[in-house]
XYZ file of C-alpha atoms in Angstrom:
389
model
C -7.653 10.551 239.070
C -9.937 8.467 241.076
C -9.903 10.735 243.454
C -11.358 13.508 241.208
C -14.322 11.435 240.262
C -15.379 11.302 243.551
C -15.791 15.008 244.188
C -18.617 16.494 244.209
C -19.686 19.888 241.928
C -21.633 21.548 244.380
C -19.195 21.814 246.936
C -17.502 24.833 247.795
C -14.386 24.991 249.776
C -11.736 21.794 249.252
C -11.636 18.775 251.283
C -8.422 17.046 252.360
C -9.338 14.261 249.672
C -8.931 17.116 246.527
C -6.284 18.820 247.651
C -4.547 15.413 248.035
C -5.989 14.681 245.339
C -4.444 18.181 243.347
C -1.223 17.630 244.261
C -0.927 14.486 243.195
C -1.681 15.432 240.131
C 0.460 18.394 239.986
C 3.421 15.784 240.854
C 3.746 13.599 238.017
C 2.589 16.724 235.828
C -1.415 16.203 234.912
C -2.276 20.114 234.903
C -5.543 18.213 233.473
C -7.070 16.235 236.385
C -5.695 19.452 238.633
C -7.806 21.298 237.083
C -10.828 19.213 236.851
C -10.332 18.775 240.696
C -10.545 22.488 241.373
C -13.387 22.523 239.017
C -15.498 19.627 240.650
C -14.914 21.528 244.084
C -16.190 24.596 243.509
C -12.328 26.296 243.041
C -12.659 28.608 239.993
C -10.136 30.622 240.490
C -7.721 27.381 241.313
C -9.051 26.074 237.971
C -8.055 28.933 235.889
C -4.837 29.601 237.786
C -3.160 26.000 236.751
C -4.837 25.752 233.465
C -2.736 29.249 232.274
C 0.587 27.513 232.640
C -1.649 24.159 230.874
C -1.448 25.487 227.732
C -3.724 26.567 225.274
C -6.059 24.176 224.704
C -6.586 23.684 228.596
C -6.798 27.437 229.772
C -9.087 27.488 226.498
C -11.411 24.413 228.166
C -11.169 26.171 231.659
C -12.393 29.866 230.779
C -15.426 28.366 229.184
C -16.507 25.968 231.726
C -15.788 29.697 234.391
C -18.462 31.155 231.870
C -20.945 29.649 231.367
C -20.783 28.428 235.171
C -20.884 32.320 236.341
C -22.917 34.071 233.518
C -26.377 32.542 235.076
C -24.880 34.456 238.180
C -23.350 37.392 236.620
C -25.564 38.591 233.774
C -23.044 40.707 233.007
C -20.177 37.971 232.036
C -21.948 37.494 229.079
C -20.066 40.615 227.296
C -17.396 38.935 228.499
C -17.690 36.264 227.007
C -18.918 37.462 223.419
C -15.803 39.412 223.627
C -13.171 36.536 224.779
C -14.725 33.928 222.314
C -14.602 36.703 219.804
C -18.685 35.381 218.974
C -19.626 39.190 219.039
C -22.977 37.997 216.690
C -24.266 35.793 219.482
C -24.056 38.982 221.446
C -25.778 41.050 219.206
C -29.224 38.890 218.681
C -29.445 38.504 222.195
C -29.064 42.171 223.643
C -31.881 44.918 224.549
C -32.718 46.486 222.047
C -33.729 49.443 224.463
C -30.354 49.219 225.607
C -29.390 49.425 221.795
C -26.619 52.375 223.232
C -24.302 50.068 225.805
C -24.315 46.977 222.248
C -23.141 49.672 219.940
C -20.471 50.558 222.295
C -19.195 47.243 222.717
C -19.157 46.815 218.798
C -17.547 50.214 218.082
C -14.852 48.836 221.089
C -14.218 45.464 220.078
C -15.114 44.482 216.753
C -12.550 44.123 213.955
C -12.398 46.614 210.832
C -13.631 43.969 208.657
C -16.386 42.581 211.168
C -17.909 46.176 212.531
C -20.087 46.983 208.962
C -21.555 43.296 209.019
C -22.421 43.083 213.197
C -24.076 47.507 213.043
C -26.389 46.075 209.562
C -27.000 42.516 212.761
C -28.241 45.640 215.489
C -29.810 47.786 213.275
C -32.467 45.218 211.413
C -33.041 43.670 215.750
C -33.636 46.954 216.166
C -35.885 47.649 212.956
C -37.480 44.012 213.750
C -39.074 46.267 217.904
C -39.971 48.837 215.934
C -37.297 51.608 216.647
C -36.526 52.332 212.813
C -35.119 55.784 213.702
C -32.573 54.049 216.327
C -32.467 51.308 213.360
C -30.898 53.730 210.842
C -28.035 55.289 213.345
C -26.759 51.809 213.138
C -26.806 50.990 210.022
C -25.071 54.668 209.268
C -22.675 53.602 211.404
C -22.304 50.192 208.898
C -22.277 52.754 206.397
C -25.070 50.987 204.999
C -26.626 53.353 202.410
C -29.981 51.838 200.831
C -30.892 50.880 204.517
C -30.139 53.908 206.365
C -31.768 56.347 203.434
C -35.022 53.939 203.718
C -35.910 55.622 206.622
C -35.190 58.751 205.222
C -37.555 58.079 203.075
C -40.262 57.273 204.340
C -39.781 60.821 206.759
C -39.691 62.992 203.612
C -43.232 61.326 202.169
C -45.014 61.865 205.912
C -43.853 65.720 204.956
C -45.549 65.879 201.431
C -48.279 63.993 202.580
C -49.110 67.066 205.490
C -47.914 69.616 202.671
C -49.966 68.715 200.578
C -47.491 68.068 197.856
C -43.943 67.898 196.881
C -42.022 69.693 200.344
C -39.244 71.341 198.957
C -38.026 71.623 202.313
C -38.153 68.376 203.580
C -36.537 67.242 199.842
C -33.706 69.587 200.688
C -32.947 67.512 204.173
C -32.862 64.501 202.494
C -30.411 65.609 199.995
C -28.171 67.045 203.001
C -28.402 63.661 205.350
C -27.599 61.317 201.375
C -25.039 63.724 200.574
C -23.346 64.012 203.786
C -23.150 59.715 203.573
C -21.416 59.603 200.004
C -18.633 62.068 201.281
C -17.786 58.707 203.922
C -18.676 55.969 201.022
C -16.981 57.457 198.859
C -18.277 60.296 195.874
C -18.541 58.237 193.460
C -21.351 55.348 194.823
C -23.757 54.950 192.648
C -27.634 55.622 193.334
C -30.103 53.590 193.511
C -33.233 54.610 190.914
C -35.917 56.337 193.717
C -32.779 58.634 195.307
C -31.362 59.193 191.841
C -34.509 60.147 190.998
C -35.319 63.073 194.145
C -31.652 63.947 193.965
C -32.846 65.210 189.711
C -36.473 66.612 191.242
C -34.147 68.653 194.152
C -32.018 69.484 190.943
C -34.624 70.602 188.896
C -35.786 73.104 191.449
C -33.142 74.941 191.566
C -32.330 75.166 188.774
C -35.325 76.712 188.565
C -34.482 79.281 191.366
C -31.131 80.709 189.106
C -28.564 77.830 190.956
C -27.205 77.070 187.094
C -24.105 75.628 188.425
C -25.207 74.058 192.411
C -28.603 71.700 190.271
C -25.120 70.225 188.028
C -23.934 69.135 191.182
C -27.182 66.733 191.884
C -27.947 65.329 188.424
C -27.075 62.209 189.430
C -29.724 59.651 187.491
C -29.894 58.829 183.567
C -32.987 59.008 183.236
C -34.255 61.064 180.418
C -35.798 64.229 183.163
C -32.125 64.582 183.980
C -30.214 63.839 180.852
C -32.803 66.716 179.806
C -31.475 68.508 182.734
C -28.076 68.327 182.192
C -28.020 69.326 178.710
C -30.264 72.203 179.453
C -27.556 73.225 181.887
C -24.356 72.979 179.690
C -26.211 75.191 177.130
C -27.429 77.716 179.834
C -25.470 81.775 180.203
C -23.443 79.677 183.530
C -21.848 76.461 181.264
C -18.404 76.777 182.133
C -19.672 76.827 186.025
C -22.446 74.247 184.985
C -19.611 72.002 182.568
C -16.957 72.039 185.692
C -19.249 70.873 187.815
C -20.013 67.850 186.253
C -16.356 66.894 186.021
C -15.522 68.746 182.562
C -17.445 66.013 180.938
C -20.194 66.913 178.559
C -23.638 65.767 178.164
C -24.508 63.475 175.313
C -27.399 65.033 173.332
C -30.125 64.359 174.684
C -32.268 62.720 171.692
C -31.989 59.610 169.111
C -31.308 60.727 165.770
C -33.541 58.565 163.397
C -34.131 59.404 159.799
C -38.048 59.465 158.876
C -37.821 59.778 155.190
C -40.417 60.852 153.161
C -43.467 59.918 154.817
C -46.263 59.450 151.660
C -49.087 62.412 151.222
C -52.801 61.513 151.062
C -54.281 61.686 147.946
C -56.133 64.216 146.924
C -59.132 64.486 144.326
C -58.840 66.835 141.610
C -61.493 69.871 142.242
C -63.518 71.225 139.103
C -61.910 74.872 138.739
C -63.904 77.930 139.948
C -63.810 80.975 137.596
C -63.157 83.377 139.017
C -65.059 86.152 138.932
C -63.697 89.000 137.309
C -63.570 92.220 138.853
C -64.217 95.054 136.860
C -61.296 97.416 137.019
C -61.522 101.089 137.407
C -58.519 102.358 135.364
C -58.176 106.799 136.607
C -58.906 107.902 133.279
C -55.893 110.292 132.108
C -56.431 113.989 131.052
C -57.146 114.185 127.342
C -56.344 117.382 125.212
C -57.553 118.170 122.734
C -56.935 120.795 120.479
C -55.752 121.546 117.498
C -55.303 118.193 115.991
C -52.929 117.531 119.165
C -53.503 114.794 122.348
C -50.859 114.848 125.486
C -51.705 113.071 128.819
C -49.603 113.769 131.821
C -48.109 110.857 134.546
C -46.589 110.809 137.286
C -44.555 108.956 138.856
C -44.770 107.010 142.599
C -43.621 108.251 145.672
C -40.681 105.470 146.423
C -40.959 105.345 151.071
C -37.454 105.597 152.140
C -35.632 102.899 153.993
C -35.906 102.126 157.755
C -32.443 102.801 159.909
C -31.478 99.671 161.958
C -31.953 100.521 165.335
C -29.607 101.204 167.525
C -28.222 98.851 170.260
C -29.426 99.365 173.903
C -26.180 101.295 175.936
C -26.337 98.415 178.505
C -26.160 95.860 176.323
C -22.943 93.092 175.935
C -21.032 91.941 172.515
C -22.371 88.200 171.111
C -20.876 86.228 173.462
C -20.519 87.895 176.811
C -22.158 87.346 180.120
C -21.722 89.006 183.194
C -20.628 86.835 185.861
C -20.528 88.568 189.932
C -17.415 87.784 191.331
C -18.380 85.848 195.026
C -15.357 87.412 196.873
C -14.980 91.014 195.944
C -18.428 91.144 195.267
C -18.034 93.380 191.522
C -19.068 91.316 188.548
C -16.671 90.840 185.634
C -17.184 89.687 181.947
C -16.680 86.066 180.553
C -16.592 85.553 176.409
C -18.287 82.397 175.568
C -16.774 81.519 172.683
C -13.007 82.283 174.280
C -13.171 81.635 177.471
C -12.128 85.105 178.283
C -12.083 86.899 181.416
C -12.200 90.672 181.741
C -13.340 93.527 184.535
C -13.583 96.158 181.850
C -17.327 95.872 180.652
C -16.822 95.417 176.973
C -18.222 98.192 174.753
C -21.618 97.600 172.636
C -21.488 96.319 169.426
C -21.637 98.980 166.442
C -25.281 99.914 164.998
C -25.630 98.392 161.554
C -25.186 100.928 158.733
C -28.155 102.518 157.648
C -28.972 102.424 153.640
C -28.789 105.440 151.717
C -31.961 107.438 150.967
C -32.720 108.643 147.773
C -32.458 111.628 145.904
C -36.014 113.405 146.036
C -37.789 112.840 143.395
C -39.086 115.270 141.384
C -42.153 116.844 140.521
C -44.149 115.202 137.056
C -43.821 117.267 134.120
C -47.127 117.018 132.234
C -45.520 115.909 128.790
C -45.369 118.610 125.687
C -48.274 118.325 123.502
C -47.194 116.938 119.530
C -48.427 119.507 117.280
C -49.781 117.035 113.808
C -49.541 119.422 110.901
C -52.518 120.210 108.420
C -51.271 119.990 105.389
C -53.536 123.070 103.824
C -54.312 122.975 100.416
C -52.731 124.960 97.752
C -55.765 127.061 95.338
C -54.628 126.976 91.702
C -55.167 131.167 91.809
C -51.896 131.681 93.817
C -50.225 129.340 91.882
C -50.667 131.059 89.115
C -48.440 134.564 88.709
C -50.200 137.259 89.281
């Protein structure tokens, strides 16, 4: 021990005095003193060799001493130090942002699976502080940090919207595609934040307006009133079966709440004086009156009735109620689906039979003038005629 204390730390070669001190330490099994002697004389290789047989504690201490001394001379040893010590967090903090891809490679190679996401997030935050948001988003993707990655994609979407002067549907589609691919990695059941879910609902509404109803149902992930109404609209559309399958075969709730409003009391209405109606003169059709020989006759004719129009015949291409025509994507043919009975067929259902027309009324007979009624006049009987001649 006394010989070790007298050695210089700046010496590069081991003197005979140092060799003797190392030899004496080894004879008594004092590996710690032997290693200390080698370190002070600058023989780090010998120190590491002796420390390897001196126990784990001595080996770790010697290793740390070696890295602390040599890192200043050889910067790559900082990576070795972080790997050996298992301290990759400090490596990320001290890394060069311009060499982020090398740092990410080290994290991918030597990082533990449970700490890899947090290390990638730390690297992304360091790049974001340096103003490199694009590469930071890649680090967030590697760390499965959806909310962090979406932040940069929203910036891109907002920029495209400003350039377009309104909603850029193509940029919105790119945004939805990237988030959808990300969800395949983290799990489709992952809950989206309100802003992202609102953009999904906006994209679904655009798809529904273009007729892609079943595809639109896949992107209704928001609980907003607009999205709830859209789900109900798709569920009651002509592609109801496909939309329901896209929704996980769970029928959506009715988007509106029932409320009993009761009877609303009406306003008080003051009684108004009755306005005397002016009687319109009624023109009576004068019927011809025949006065002859003391009798009177009047002719009346019944008004003809209009026949009932028959019900319109259905269009030749009209399907029966409940049936819908659906294209088959595999063959290109169209098949027919009954939404009520869930029946499918390749044959086109017959159109509904026309409703029977109402029977026509019999033609009216021409009006016959009424026969005159004769009034018999009693002739006075003369007295002369009653007497016998």
